[in-house]
Tab-separated table of C-alpha atoms and ligand atoms in Angstrom:
chain	number	residue	atom	x	y	z
A	1371	MET	CA	6.004	4.032	-45.557
A	1372	ASP	CA	5.131	7.632	-44.782
A	1373	PHE	CA	5.568	9.158	-41.341
A	1374	ARG	CA	4.368	12.611	-42.367
A	1375	LEU	CA	1.334	13.744	-40.393
A	1376	THR	CA	-2.120	14.099	-41.921
A	1377	ASP	CA	-3.866	17.482	-41.886
A	1378	ASP	CA	-5.939	16.408	-38.855
A	1379	GLN	CA	-2.863	15.234	-36.962
A	1380	THR	CA	-1.034	18.460	-37.791
A	1381	ALA	CA	-4.015	20.515	-36.601
A	1382	LEU	CA	-4.169	18.553	-33.328
A	1383	ARG	CA	-0.452	18.977	-32.745
A	1384	GLU	CA	-0.644	22.713	-33.393
A	1385	SER	CA	-3.656	23.266	-31.157
A	1386	VAL	CA	-2.003	21.398	-28.258
A	1387	ARG	CA	1.251	23.288	-28.898
A	1388	ASP	CA	-0.586	26.634	-28.720
A	1389	PHE	CA	-2.423	25.539	-25.574
A	1390	ALA	CA	0.823	24.463	-23.907
A	1391	ARG	CA	2.548	27.756	-24.728
A	1392	GLU	CA	-0.365	30.075	-23.995
A	1393	VAL	CA	-2.101	28.369	-21.061
A	1394	ILE	CA	0.369	26.007	-19.367
A	1395	ALA	CA	3.688	27.866	-19.688
A	1396	PRO	CA	2.583	31.012	-17.793
A	1397	VAL	CA	1.287	29.131	-14.723
A	1398	ILE	CA	3.189	25.879	-14.406
A	1399	ALA	CA	6.372	27.124	-12.711
A	1400	GLU	CA	4.363	28.251	-9.691
A	1401	HIS	CA	2.511	24.923	-9.424
A	1402	TYR	CA	5.845	23.134	-9.764
A	1403	GLU	CA	7.449	25.218	-7.050
A	1404	ARG	CA	4.493	24.819	-4.654
A	1405	HIS	CA	3.783	21.182	-5.541
A	1406	THR	CA	0.161	21.985	-6.368
A	1407	PHE	CA	-2.036	20.201	-8.883
A	1408	PRO	CA	-3.030	22.439	-11.823
A	1409	TYR	CA	-6.802	21.826	-11.709
A	1410	GLU	CA	-7.649	24.733	-13.999
A	1411	VAL	CA	-5.236	23.528	-16.706
A	1412	ILE	CA	-6.622	19.985	-16.429
A	1413	ARG	CA	-10.175	21.305	-16.690
A	1414	GLN	CA	-9.313	23.130	-19.904
A	1415	MET	CA	-7.590	20.043	-21.312
A	1416	GLY	CA	-10.803	18.162	-20.612
A	1417	LYS	CA	-12.796	20.772	-22.538
A	1418	MET	CA	-10.386	20.393	-25.459
A	1419	GLY	CA	-11.184	16.673	-25.551
A	1420	LEU	CA	-7.639	15.514	-24.750
A	1421	PHE	CA	-8.791	12.896	-22.210
A	1422	GLY	CA	-11.044	11.308	-24.833
A	1423	LEU	CA	-8.556	11.332	-27.719
A	1424	PRO	CA	-8.045	7.598	-28.354
A	1425	PHE	CA	-11.553	6.440	-27.466
A	1426	GLY	CA	-14.664	5.748	-29.514
A	1427	GLU	CA	-17.420	8.340	-29.687
A	1428	GLU	CA	-19.932	5.794	-28.319
A	1429	HIS	CA	-18.251	6.211	-24.911
A	1430	GLY	CA	-17.899	9.971	-25.152
A	1431	GLY	CA	-14.432	9.856	-26.730
A	1432	MET	CA	-13.090	11.865	-29.648
A	1433	GLY	CA	-12.885	8.931	-32.052
A	1434	GLY	CA	-9.137	9.367	-32.523
A	1435	ASP	CA	-6.428	6.804	-31.939
A	1436	TYR	CA	-3.462	6.133	-29.686
A	1437	PHE	CA	-1.107	8.017	-32.002
A	1438	ALA	CA	-3.238	11.150	-31.559
A	1439	LEU	CA	-2.763	10.796	-27.794
A	1440	CYS	CA	1.006	10.494	-28.332
A	1441	LEU	CA	1.120	13.644	-30.462
A	1442	ALA	CA	-0.710	15.546	-27.715
A	1443	LEU	CA	1.603	14.176	-25.016
A	1444	GLU	CA	4.678	15.187	-26.986
A	1445	GLU	CA	3.472	18.770	-27.344
A	1446	LEU	CA	2.474	19.046	-23.675
A	1447	ALA	CA	5.800	17.646	-22.454
A	1448	ARG	CA	7.642	20.077	-24.694
A	1449	VAL	CA	6.456	22.688	-22.187
A	1450	ASP	CA	5.757	20.683	-19.026
A	1451	SER	CA	5.920	17.033	-17.984
A	1452	SER	CA	3.694	17.170	-14.863
A	1453	VAL	CA	0.710	18.034	-17.017
A	1454	ALA	CA	1.750	15.524	-19.685
A	1455	ILE	CA	2.091	12.641	-17.209
A	1456	THR	CA	-1.276	13.543	-15.697
A	1457	LEU	CA	-2.866	13.069	-19.128
A	1458	GLU	CA	-0.796	9.965	-19.934
A	1459	ALA	CA	-1.680	8.222	-16.691
A	1460	ALA	CA	-5.322	9.302	-16.851
A	1461	VAL	CA	-5.790	7.954	-20.360
A	1462	SER	CA	-3.434	5.048	-20.924
A	1463	LEU	CA	-3.387	3.706	-17.344
A	1464	GLY	CA	-6.646	5.058	-15.897
A	1465	ALA	CA	-9.388	4.899	-18.521
A	1466	MET	CA	-7.845	2.409	-20.961
A	1467	PRO	CA	-8.182	-0.735	-18.769
A	1468	ILE	CA	-11.906	-0.014	-18.371
A	1469	TYR	CA	-12.250	0.695	-22.089
A	1470	ARG	CA	-10.388	-2.470	-23.058
A	1471	PHE	CA	-11.597	-4.940	-20.430
A	1472	GLY	CA	-14.617	-3.437	-18.644
A	1473	THR	CA	-18.184	-4.727	-18.777
A	1474	PRO	CA	-20.783	-2.525	-20.520
A	1475	GLU	CA	-22.001	-1.469	-17.048
A	1476	GLN	CA	-18.512	-0.502	-15.871
A	1477	GLN	CA	-17.915	1.387	-19.101
A	1478	ALA	CA	-21.233	3.223	-18.839
A	1479	THR	CA	-20.550	4.131	-15.207
A	1480	TRP	CA	-17.001	5.390	-15.530
A	1481	LEU	CA	-15.963	6.223	-19.092
A	1482	PRO	CA	-18.063	9.355	-19.725
A	1483	LYS	CA	-16.527	11.087	-16.682
A	1484	LEU	CA	-13.005	9.873	-17.384
A	1485	LEU	CA	-13.064	10.696	-21.093
A	1486	SER	CA	-14.308	14.232	-20.469
A	1487	GLY	CA	-11.552	14.863	-17.909
A	1488	GLU	CA	-14.201	15.567	-15.277
A	1489	ALA	CA	-12.766	12.647	-13.273
A	1490	LEU	CA	-9.406	10.843	-13.124
A	1491	ALA	CA	-8.539	7.191	-12.503
A	1492	GLY	CA	-5.318	5.667	-11.161
A	1493	PHE	CA	-3.690	2.343	-12.010
A	1494	GLY	CA	-2.406	0.500	-8.955
A	1495	LEU	CA	0.175	-2.100	-9.907
A	1496	THR	CA	3.396	-1.162	-8.077
A	1497	GLU	CA	3.682	-2.005	-4.377
A	1498	PRO	CA	6.116	-0.784	-1.727
A	1499	GLY	CA	7.914	-4.151	-1.880
A	1500	THR	CA	7.749	-4.849	-5.618
A	1501	GLY	CA	7.728	-2.874	-8.857
A	1502	SER	CA	9.556	-4.436	-11.804
A	1503	ASP	CA	8.703	-7.931	-10.596
A	1504	ALA	CA	4.932	-7.658	-10.701
A	1505	ALA	CA	4.605	-11.378	-9.928
A	1506	GLY	CA	5.720	-10.366	-6.443
A	1507	THR	CA	2.346	-8.672	-5.843
A	1508	GLN	CA	1.286	-9.103	-2.204
A	1509	THR	CA	-2.055	-7.292	-2.212
A	1510	ARG	CA	-4.785	-9.897	-1.852
A	1511	ALA	CA	-8.474	-9.892	-2.700
A	1512	VAL	CA	-10.768	-12.583	-1.324
A	1513	LEU	CA	-14.307	-13.144	-2.515
A	1514	ASP	CA	-16.699	-13.020	0.438
A	1515	GLY	CA	-20.244	-13.573	-0.808
A	1516	ASP	CA	-20.848	-10.908	-3.409
A	1517	GLN	CA	-17.943	-8.692	-2.324
A	1518	TRP	CA	-14.176	-8.594	-2.809
A	1519	VAL	CA	-12.284	-7.929	0.402
A	1520	ILE	CA	-8.960	-6.257	-0.426
A	1521	ASN	CA	-5.902	-6.024	1.836
A	1522	GLY	CA	-2.508	-4.623	0.912
A	1523	SER	CA	-0.817	-1.490	-0.332
A	1524	LYS	CA	0.294	0.170	-3.549
A	1525	ALA	CA	3.142	2.639	-4.078
A	1526	PHE	CA	3.676	5.646	-6.348
A	1527	ILE	CA	0.183	5.682	-7.885
A	1528	THR	CA	-0.344	8.616	-10.245
A	1529	ASN	CA	-3.646	10.555	-10.171
A	1530	SER	CA	-4.841	8.559	-7.167
A	1531	GLY	CA	-5.458	11.399	-4.730
A	1532	THR	CA	-6.721	14.466	-6.573
A	1533	ASP	CA	-10.033	16.128	-5.732
A	1534	ILE	CA	-11.408	14.675	-8.973
A	1535	THR	CA	-10.045	11.124	-8.654
A	1536	ALA	CA	-12.992	8.739	-9.062
A	1537	LEU	CA	-11.352	5.331	-8.792
A	1538	VAL	CA	-8.219	3.227	-8.818
A	1539	THR	CA	-7.880	-0.097	-10.608
A	1540	VAL	CA	-5.898	-2.408	-8.362
A	1541	THR	CA	-4.080	-5.618	-9.206
A	1542	ALA	CA	-4.414	-8.238	-6.489
A	1543	VAL	CA	-3.730	-11.900	-5.875
A	1544	THR	CA	-7.112	-13.645	-6.034
A	1545	GLY	CA	-5.955	-17.268	-5.863
A	1546	THR	CA	-3.415	-19.785	-7.165
A	1547	ASN	CA	-3.118	-20.957	-10.764
A	1548	PRO	CA	-2.954	-24.704	-11.555
A	1549	ASP	CA	0.849	-24.354	-12.060
A	1550	GLY	CA	1.224	-22.913	-8.552
A	1551	SER	CA	1.783	-19.310	-9.662
A	1552	LYS	CA	-0.275	-16.425	-8.282
A	1553	GLU	CA	-3.642	-15.782	-9.871
A	1554	LEU	CA	-3.761	-12.011	-10.439
A	1555	SER	CA	-6.928	-10.077	-11.129
A	1556	THR	CA	-7.796	-6.408	-11.505
A	1557	ILE	CA	-10.490	-4.788	-9.376
A	1558	ILE	CA	-12.045	-1.324	-9.537
A	1559	VAL	CA	-11.975	0.512	-6.197
A	1560	PRO	CA	-13.944	3.773	-6.170
A	1561	THR	CA	-12.492	6.696	-4.221
A	1562	GLY	CA	-13.991	6.976	-0.761
A	1563	THR	CA	-14.629	3.238	-0.322
A	1564	PRO	CA	-14.243	2.460	3.414
A	1565	GLY	CA	-10.886	0.791	4.089
A	1566	PHE	CA	-9.220	2.527	1.105
A	1567	THR	CA	-6.753	5.152	2.381
A	1568	VAL	CA	-4.746	7.589	0.291
A	1569	ALA	CA	-1.525	8.738	1.990
A	1570	PRO	CA	-0.318	12.346	1.667
A	1571	GLY	CA	1.541	13.071	-1.586
A	1572	TYR	CA	5.217	12.116	-1.878
A	1573	SER	CA	7.940	14.734	-1.853
A	1574	LYS	CA	9.263	14.176	-5.386
A	1575	VAL	CA	12.367	15.333	-7.277
A	1576	GLY	CA	10.368	16.050	-10.422
A	1577	TRP	CA	6.812	15.935	-11.819
A	1578	THR	CA	6.004	17.976	-8.712
A	1579	ALA	CA	2.759	19.391	-10.142
A	1580	SER	CA	1.461	15.860	-10.702
A	1581	ASP	CA	-0.334	13.713	-8.136
A	1582	THR	CA	1.333	10.581	-6.669
A	1583	HIS	CA	0.383	8.643	-3.526
A	1584	GLU	CA	0.837	5.457	-1.580
A	1585	LEU	CA	-2.472	3.635	-1.096
A	1586	THR	CA	-3.542	1.164	1.557
A	1587	PHE	CA	-6.422	-1.277	1.540
A	1588	ASP	CA	-7.550	-2.529	4.913
A	1589	ASP	CA	-10.482	-4.947	4.663
A	1590	CYS	CA	-11.675	-2.763	1.810
A	1591	ARG	CA	-14.917	-4.187	0.397
A	1592	VAL	CA	-16.185	-3.594	-3.135
A	1593	PRO	CA	-18.934	-5.416	-5.074
A	1594	ALA	CA	-17.927	-8.617	-6.891
A	1595	ALA	CA	-19.103	-6.843	-10.055
A	1596	ASN	CA	-16.076	-4.507	-9.745
A	1597	LEU	CA	-13.808	-7.247	-11.110
A	1598	LEU	CA	-12.323	-5.865	-14.334
A	1599	GLY	CA	-12.610	-8.417	-17.125
A	1600	GLU	CA	-12.036	-12.065	-16.284
A	1601	ARG	CA	-10.741	-13.327	-12.989
A	1602	GLY	CA	-7.095	-14.426	-13.340
A	1603	ARG	CA	-6.421	-12.179	-16.359
A	1604	GLY	CA	-4.765	-9.417	-14.326
A	1605	PHE	CA	-1.244	-10.259	-15.494
A	1606	ALA	CA	-2.160	-10.307	-19.196
A	1607	GLN	CA	-4.185	-7.122	-18.793
A	1608	PHE	CA	-1.441	-5.013	-17.304
A	1609	LEU	CA	1.158	-6.354	-19.755
A	1610	GLN	CA	-1.045	-5.125	-22.607
A	1611	ILE	CA	-1.696	-1.789	-20.896
A	1612	LEU	CA	2.018	-1.289	-20.208
A	1613	ASP	CA	3.057	-2.216	-23.768
A	1614	GLU	CA	0.837	0.553	-25.090
A	1615	GLY	CA	1.798	2.914	-22.282
A	1616	ARG	CA	5.460	2.642	-23.253
A	1617	ILE	CA	4.720	4.310	-26.576
A	1618	ALA	CA	2.963	7.125	-24.727
A	1619	ILE	CA	5.883	7.550	-22.312
A	1620	ALA	CA	8.259	7.578	-25.285
A	1621	ALA	CA	6.209	10.401	-26.833
A	1622	LEU	CA	6.345	12.291	-23.552
A	1623	ALA	CA	10.128	11.811	-23.401
A	1624	VAL	CA	10.515	13.071	-26.978
A	1625	GLY	CA	8.519	16.161	-25.999
A	1626	LEU	CA	10.853	16.872	-23.101
A	1627	ALA	CA	13.884	16.294	-25.343
A	1628	GLN	CA	12.468	18.695	-27.951
A	1629	GLY	CA	11.664	21.260	-25.271
A	1630	CYS	CA	15.346	21.156	-24.330
A	1631	VAL	CA	16.238	21.966	-27.945
A	1632	ASP	CA	13.721	24.845	-28.049
A	1633	GLU	CA	15.022	26.421	-24.845
A	1634	SER	CA	18.675	25.904	-25.785
A	1635	ILE	CA	18.311	27.592	-29.165
A	1636	LYS	CA	16.619	30.578	-27.534
A	1637	TYR	CA	19.248	30.891	-24.824
A	1638	ALA	CA	22.212	30.328	-27.159
A	1639	LYS	CA	21.089	33.338	-29.206
A	1640	GLU	CA	20.422	35.574	-26.195
A	1641	ARG	CA	23.370	34.846	-23.931
A	1642	HIS	CA	26.633	36.579	-24.717
A	1643	ALA	CA	30.130	35.564	-23.592
A	1644	PHE	CA	33.485	36.744	-24.901
A	1645	GLY	CA	31.730	39.411	-26.963
A	1646	ARG	CA	29.330	37.242	-28.929
A	1647	PRO	CA	26.306	34.969	-28.484
A	1648	ILE	CA	27.329	31.625	-26.993
A	1649	GLY	CA	25.495	30.053	-29.958
A	1650	ALA	CA	28.188	31.425	-32.282
A	1651	ASN	CA	30.557	28.820	-30.851
A	1652	GLN	CA	30.615	25.562	-32.737
A	1653	ALA	CA	30.857	23.653	-29.443
A	1654	ILE	CA	27.390	24.949	-28.501
A	1655	GLN	CA	26.003	24.491	-32.026
A	1656	PHE	CA	27.144	20.859	-32.061
A	1657	LYS	CA	25.531	20.188	-28.705
A	1658	ILE	CA	22.225	21.531	-30.025
A	1659	ALA	CA	22.589	19.648	-33.316
A	1660	ASP	CA	23.126	16.405	-31.377
A	1661	MET	CA	20.112	17.153	-29.178
A	1662	GLU	CA	17.941	17.674	-32.269
A	1663	LEU	CA	19.295	14.442	-33.787
A	1664	LYS	CA	18.342	12.530	-30.649
A	1665	ALA	CA	14.840	13.999	-30.406
A	1666	HIS	CA	14.227	13.295	-34.103
A	1667	THR	CA	15.375	9.667	-34.051
A	1668	ALA	CA	13.484	8.944	-30.830
A	1669	ARG	CA	10.366	10.431	-32.422
A	1670	LEU	CA	10.731	8.065	-35.388
A	1671	ALA	CA	11.049	5.145	-32.963
A	1672	TYR	CA	7.747	5.947	-31.256
A	1673	TYR	CA	6.001	6.707	-34.566
A	1674	ASP	CA	7.108	3.241	-35.737
A	1675	ALA	CA	5.842	1.507	-32.586
A	1676	ALA	CA	2.518	3.367	-32.765
A	1677	ALA	CA	2.110	2.574	-36.483
A	1678	ARG	CA	2.627	-1.135	-35.801
A	1679	MET	CA	0.208	-1.066	-32.895
A	1680	LEU	CA	-2.496	0.668	-34.938
A	1681	ALA	CA	-1.953	-1.781	-37.813
A	1682	GLY	CA	-2.651	-4.637	-35.399
A	1683	GLU	CA	0.890	-5.968	-35.756
A	1684	PRO	CA	3.189	-7.109	-32.927
A	1685	PHE	CA	4.776	-4.020	-31.372
A	1686	LYS	CA	6.125	-5.118	-27.979
A	1687	ARG	CA	9.812	-4.899	-28.987
A	1688	GLN	CA	9.363	-1.615	-30.862
A	1689	ALA	CA	7.494	-0.067	-27.914
A	1690	ALA	CA	10.282	-1.103	-25.543
A	1691	ILE	CA	12.923	0.263	-27.960
A	1692	ALA	CA	11.026	3.554	-28.274
A	1693	LYS	CA	10.649	3.913	-24.490
A	1694	LEU	CA	14.260	2.946	-23.770
A	1695	HIS	CA	15.720	5.214	-26.447
A	1696	ALA	CA	13.448	8.202	-25.829
A	1697	SER	CA	13.978	8.174	-22.059
A	1698	THR	CA	17.756	7.865	-22.485
A	1699	ILE	CA	17.973	10.792	-24.891
A	1700	ALA	CA	15.582	12.866	-22.763
A	1701	VAL	CA	18.054	12.601	-19.885
A	1702	ASP	CA	20.938	13.415	-22.293
A	1703	ASN	CA	19.162	16.457	-23.691
A	1704	ALA	CA	18.148	17.743	-20.260
A	1705	ARG	CA	21.758	17.485	-19.094
A	1706	GLU	CA	23.091	19.316	-22.178
A	1707	ALA	CA	20.376	21.988	-22.086
A	1708	THR	CA	21.263	22.697	-18.470
A	1709	GLN	CA	24.943	22.923	-19.420
A	1710	ILE	CA	24.154	25.414	-22.183
A	1711	HIS	CA	22.277	27.547	-19.660
A	1712	GLY	CA	25.256	27.635	-17.304
A	1713	GLY	CA	24.395	28.767	-13.760
A	1714	TYR	CA	20.897	29.838	-14.846
A	1715	GLY	CA	20.224	26.236	-15.808
A	1716	PHE	CA	20.458	25.413	-12.109
A	1717	MET	CA	17.784	27.985	-11.235
A	1718	ASN	CA	14.205	26.770	-11.026
A	1719	GLU	CA	12.905	29.829	-12.842
A	1720	TYR	CA	14.308	28.431	-16.113
A	1721	PRO	CA	12.264	25.670	-17.801
A	1722	VAL	CA	15.411	23.585	-18.373
A	1723	ALA	CA	15.771	23.130	-14.610
A	1724	ARG	CA	12.311	21.554	-14.638
A	1725	PHE	CA	13.249	19.430	-17.657
A	1726	TRP	CA	16.337	18.192	-15.850
A	1727	ARG	CA	14.409	17.246	-12.717
A	1728	ASP	CA	11.615	15.658	-14.779
A	1729	SER	CA	13.840	13.619	-17.083
A	1730	LYS	CA	15.214	10.925	-14.770
A	1731	ILE	CA	11.865	9.340	-13.910
A	1732	LEU	CA	11.394	8.570	-17.612
A	1733	GLU	CA	14.093	5.891	-17.254
A	1734	ILE	CA	12.181	4.382	-14.310
A	1735	GLY	CA	8.386	4.679	-14.632
A	1736	GLU	CA	6.267	2.174	-16.615
A	1737	GLY	CA	9.209	-0.218	-16.742
A	1738	THR	CA	12.804	0.729	-16.002
A	1739	SER	CA	15.455	0.829	-18.734
A	1740	GLU	CA	16.673	-2.555	-17.477
A	1741	VAL	CA	13.173	-3.971	-17.877
A	1742	GLN	CA	12.980	-2.565	-21.439
A	1743	ARG	CA	16.242	-4.333	-22.248
A	1744	MET	CA	14.836	-7.551	-20.777
A	1745	ILE	CA	11.759	-7.224	-23.025
A	1746	ILE	CA	13.863	-6.554	-26.128
A	1747	ALA	CA	16.248	-9.435	-25.384
A	1748	ARG	CA	13.356	-11.830	-24.710
A	1749	ASP	CA	11.693	-10.810	-27.966
A	1750	LEU	CA	14.979	-11.570	-29.763
A	1751	GLY	CA	14.770	-15.111	-28.432
A	1752	LEU	CA	17.333	-14.738	-25.655
B	3096	FAD	C1	6.445	9.499	-9.943
B	3096	FAD	C2	6.086	8.041	-10.157
B	3096	FAD	C3	4.840	7.705	-10.661
B	3096	FAD	C4	4.474	6.356	-10.790
B	3096	FAD	N1	3.205	6.035	-11.198
B	3096	FAD	C5	2.798	4.734	-11.127
B	3096	FAD	C6	1.423	4.391	-11.354
B	3096	FAD	O1	0.574	5.233	-11.655
B	3096	FAD	N2	1.064	3.079	-11.212
B	3096	FAD	C7	1.953	2.107	-10.865
B	3096	FAD	O2	1.553	0.949	-10.743
B	3096	FAD	N3	3.274	2.407	-10.683
B	3096	FAD	C8	3.702	3.695	-10.783
B	3096	FAD	N4	5.018	4.016	-10.561
B	3096	FAD	C9	5.948	2.955	-10.208
B	3096	FAD	C10	6.986	2.660	-11.295
B	3096	FAD	O3	6.401	2.066	-12.404
B	3096	FAD	C11	8.061	1.779	-10.626
B	3096	FAD	O4	8.796	2.633	-9.735
B	3096	FAD	C12	8.979	1.115	-11.616
B	3096	FAD	O5	8.294	0.163	-12.371
B	3096	FAD	C13	10.179	0.440	-10.927
B	3096	FAD	O6	9.776	-0.352	-9.866
B	3096	FAD	P1	10.507	-0.165	-8.442
B	3096	FAD	O7	10.494	1.270	-8.117
B	3096	FAD	O8	9.869	-1.109	-7.479
B	3096	FAD	O9	11.987	-0.612	-8.696
B	3096	FAD	P2	12.577	-2.110	-8.537
B	3096	FAD	O10	11.749	-3.067	-9.300
B	3096	FAD	O11	12.806	-2.373	-7.101
B	3096	FAD	O12	13.984	-1.949	-9.249
B	3096	FAD	C14	15.106	-1.312	-8.651
B	3096	FAD	C15	16.245	-1.353	-9.650
B	3096	FAD	O13	16.618	-2.712	-9.906
B	3096	FAD	C16	16.548	-2.964	-11.294
B	3096	FAD	N5	16.143	-4.357	-11.524
B	3096	FAD	C17	15.075	-5.011	-10.996
B	3096	FAD	N6	15.026	-6.275	-11.469
B	3096	FAD	C18	16.076	-6.419	-12.316
B	3096	FAD	C19	16.554	-7.479	-13.134
B	3096	FAD	N7	15.955	-8.666	-13.173
B	3096	FAD	N8	17.661	-7.260	-13.869
B	3096	FAD	C20	18.295	-6.071	-13.851
B	3096	FAD	N9	17.893	-5.027	-13.106
B	3096	FAD	C21	16.781	-5.193	-12.354
B	3096	FAD	C22	15.520	-1.985	-11.840
B	3096	FAD	O14	15.678	-1.781	-13.235
B	3096	FAD	C23	15.872	-0.752	-11.011
B	3096	FAD	O15	16.985	-0.106	-11.564
B	3096	FAD	C24	5.417	5.353	-10.475
B	3096	FAD	C25	6.678	5.697	-10.001
B	3096	FAD	C26	7.014	7.020	-9.813
B	3096	FAD	C27	8.362	7.353	-9.233
């Protein structure tokens, strides 16, 4: 067992780290403050190949793997989580379902644009009335001749309303299974389809430079050929997508946690109180040591989950552990980093204020901490 990075992985991590520090850091505070989407940053990330990282070259990808995506997400989130979640959602929720389950035609139509970052896709699972309990899905799709007619709404959908959003994949009830449960399927809805409305962006506590909308479908018609994979496989599809996505969210959380360490070390050396740097006090040193410990152990947890996934082994429990642990320690580290910054930690001009506001959603999105515990307990046979 060896969790040291290869030369290629190290080079990727360093190039994304440099990009985050040199390109994202100088501009992101203003986007965050104004709640604007950083199109220019996203365009440059596309040119770097970040949106194609875990995809095969035959579809225009970079030929890397899911772990490469995680390394990039960690380095982005070390500086800013709005940009990191934009990439995470675009790749692991947006493009991945088409890559995994799409027909050759769907892949040829959508993947080149999505993998170059020229276009973004959203993943519409959550609804206003149901999130954790996806079996509660109310959105319906009825086959009428050679078209699906979709009615319903989706809540909190990332990347669904940018100027470059090309499509949303939507889970919908398409019938009843033999056991009486809902038959769920996934359908591709291109942006601009009549009957598909994107509400104005939410006013969010954090991730304010990312794009999140409620969507409504009112007799929205798309071709029958827009069904993603097999009819009735919607439930299995999103479980697989979310299992993988948890590793990516864990990586993002580790990045935020490490960013808190970076900023705290800097500030502890600069800030003086009682005639010496606050970092000369063991109380502050121990806080930072504990923050580093948490970031390091959470990183090992997501490396482990990713290694199992890439080896083709079961990884559901490990992905849930990584997501649960990393999101918990991200919130811990953001709280402690803010404390170390004193009153300045409460001022938006300091990155730790952004980290604090961005941390809480990590315990909620792509499966709450309670849901992660349910997954772990179920996998233990409970
Ligand atoms: C900024 C943002 C971006 C998002 N992006 C997307 C996206 O791109 N696509 C998408 O589909 N969704 C997205 N989501 C939705 C997100 O995944 C859900 O908010 C999340 O899964 C929780 O669902 P919910 O909000 O309906 O909470 P609920 O399911 O209503 O849960 C409320 C609370 O009850 C708890 N709870 C529920 N059931 C149980 C139980 N059985 N036992 C114990 N506790 C329980 C939950 O853990 C939680 O604490 C996003 C959300 C946000 C805020």
